[in-house]
Amino acid sequence: MPAFKPRRRSRFQSLCYFVFGLGFVLFVYYYALHEPRSSPDILAKEAASNSTLGFQKILVLSKSPSWRTRGLKAASAYTGLDIEIPVQSLPTDEFIQLWRKLGDPNGKHPGLGQAYNWIAHLDLVKYAIALDLETVLILEDDVDWDVTIKQQIQLISSAVREFTFVDDEDETPYGKSWDILWIGHSGDPLKNETRRVEFKDPSVPSKDQYTGWTKPYYNLNPGSRYVQRAVNPVGTIGYAMTKRGMKKVALWAGKGENEAYDIRLLEGCRSKDLSCIVVNPQLMHHYVPPMDFGHISEVAGVNGAGNKAEEEDFEKLMGSTPNIVQSTRCRVLFGSTCLRK
Ligand SMILES: *[C@@H]1O[C@H](CO)[C@@H](O)[C@H](O)[C@H]1NC(C)=O
Ligand SMILES: *[C@@H]1O[C@H](CO)[C@@H](O)[C@H](O)[C@H]1NC(C)=O
């Protein structure tokens, strides 16, 4: 009998070793070798941080090569973005004059610069339609963004998917239930009167750092960014459209009838003719050359303001970008930050 005991114990031990061993193999297989299928949310987030920020293409509105496009290309290379700057044709004077008169004679009408800008935007929207894109992101050529744009855009992807109640099976970065996703603008009054999704984002400017015409309306929680129904977004600095959105915008903004393209779109967002979502604070804003040059925008330039003689100096002297804490242009061109004070 005493000789029996150790044998039974050792059989029991072998069994234990076997069970542990099997468990270990299964554990390694499951957690190291076997790749579990990712959830649609994770796949969507991964897609959102690709070189076109989860849109099918990034198209840039640009009149001609300048400090604007050279800085833009440098910034895109730095953050790993693929942009396309299509060559655009100029409208005739006759067409511009007609365009400016469209709509109610007593209503609002675009200035010369606004009319050129408007038609150029429309041409780009039609180009995107002709390419049959599912989604497109249109940028103006003096746009700037944070060096963490790819992390930021993943948060936008999740928030837009939540905001628009995407299907559980949908793996696209932003779903399809919207017309315009306004990520770059000069402000939307940041009011909390429309439904919104709030999320933490370490790259958000604080209330003290935030500047612009919407500063008086600033009522955001510190460290939070929001995706919400657009109330009053101004400035088509960076806006995405779905295929449905492009077609609606071409018709809605193809009528003229307001002071500028962005204001015409804003009117459509407000009247709910267009389904618009805005990111607040904005992810993209205009980079502006040093103030002492009395820099003027492309639109104001056509309207007769400003002087182009000093434009070549713009590339040597650092300007600023509002509300972008770590400007990509300033990082790559000047090794610095340049948040507008
Ligand atoms: C980025 O992702 C979007 C959405 O999945 C896709 O349409 C686009 O082609 C991708 N971009 C690149 C460069 O692969
Ligand atoms: C909006 O924000 C203000 C100020 O923070 C607050 O007093 C108000 O209750 C909020 N309204 C809604 C609808 O959440």
CSV table of C-alpha atoms in Angstrom, one decimal, residues 55 134-136 160-161 163-164 166 173-182 229 239-246 248 274-277:
chain,number,residue,atom,x,y,z
A,55,PHE,CA,-11.7,59.9,-47.4
A,134,GLU,CA,-17.5,57.9,-52.5
A,135,THR,CA,-16.1,60.7,-50.4
A,136,VAL,CA,-13.8,63.6,-50.9
A,160,VAL,CA,-19.1,60.9,-36.4
A,161,ARG,CA,-20.0,57.2,-36.4
A,163,PHE,CA,-23.3,60.9,-34.0
A,164,THR,CA,-24.8,59.4,-37.2
A,166,VAL,CA,-23.8,54.0,-38.2
A,173,PRO,CA,-14.5,55.7,-41.3
A,174,TYR,CA,-17.5,58.1,-41.2
A,175,GLY,CA,-20.5,56.2,-42.5
A,176,LYS,CA,-22.6,57.8,-45.2
A,177,SER,CA,-25.4,59.6,-43.4
A,178,TRP,CA,-24.3,63.2,-44.0
A,179,ASP,CA,-23.6,65.6,-46.8
A,180,ILE,CA,-20.9,67.9,-45.5
A,181,LEU,CA,-18.4,67.1,-42.7
A,182,TRP,CA,-16.8,70.5,-41.9
A,229,ARG,CA,-24.9,69.5,-36.2
A,239,TYR,CA,-14.7,70.2,-45.8
A,240,ALA,CA,-15.6,66.7,-46.8
A,241,MET,CA,-18.5,65.5,-48.8
A,242,THR,CA,-20.2,62.1,-49.4
A,243,LYS,CA,-21.2,61.2,-53.0
A,244,ARG,CA,-24.7,62.3,-52.1
A,245,GLY,CA,-23.4,65.5,-50.6
A,246,MET,CA,-21.3,66.4,-53.6
A,248,LYS,CA,-26.5,68.2,-53.5
A,274,LEU,CA,-27.9,70.0,-46.6
A,275,SER,CA,-27.0,67.6,-43.8
A,276,CYS,CA,-23.9,69.2,-42.2
A,277,ILE,CA,-21.7,68.1,-39.3
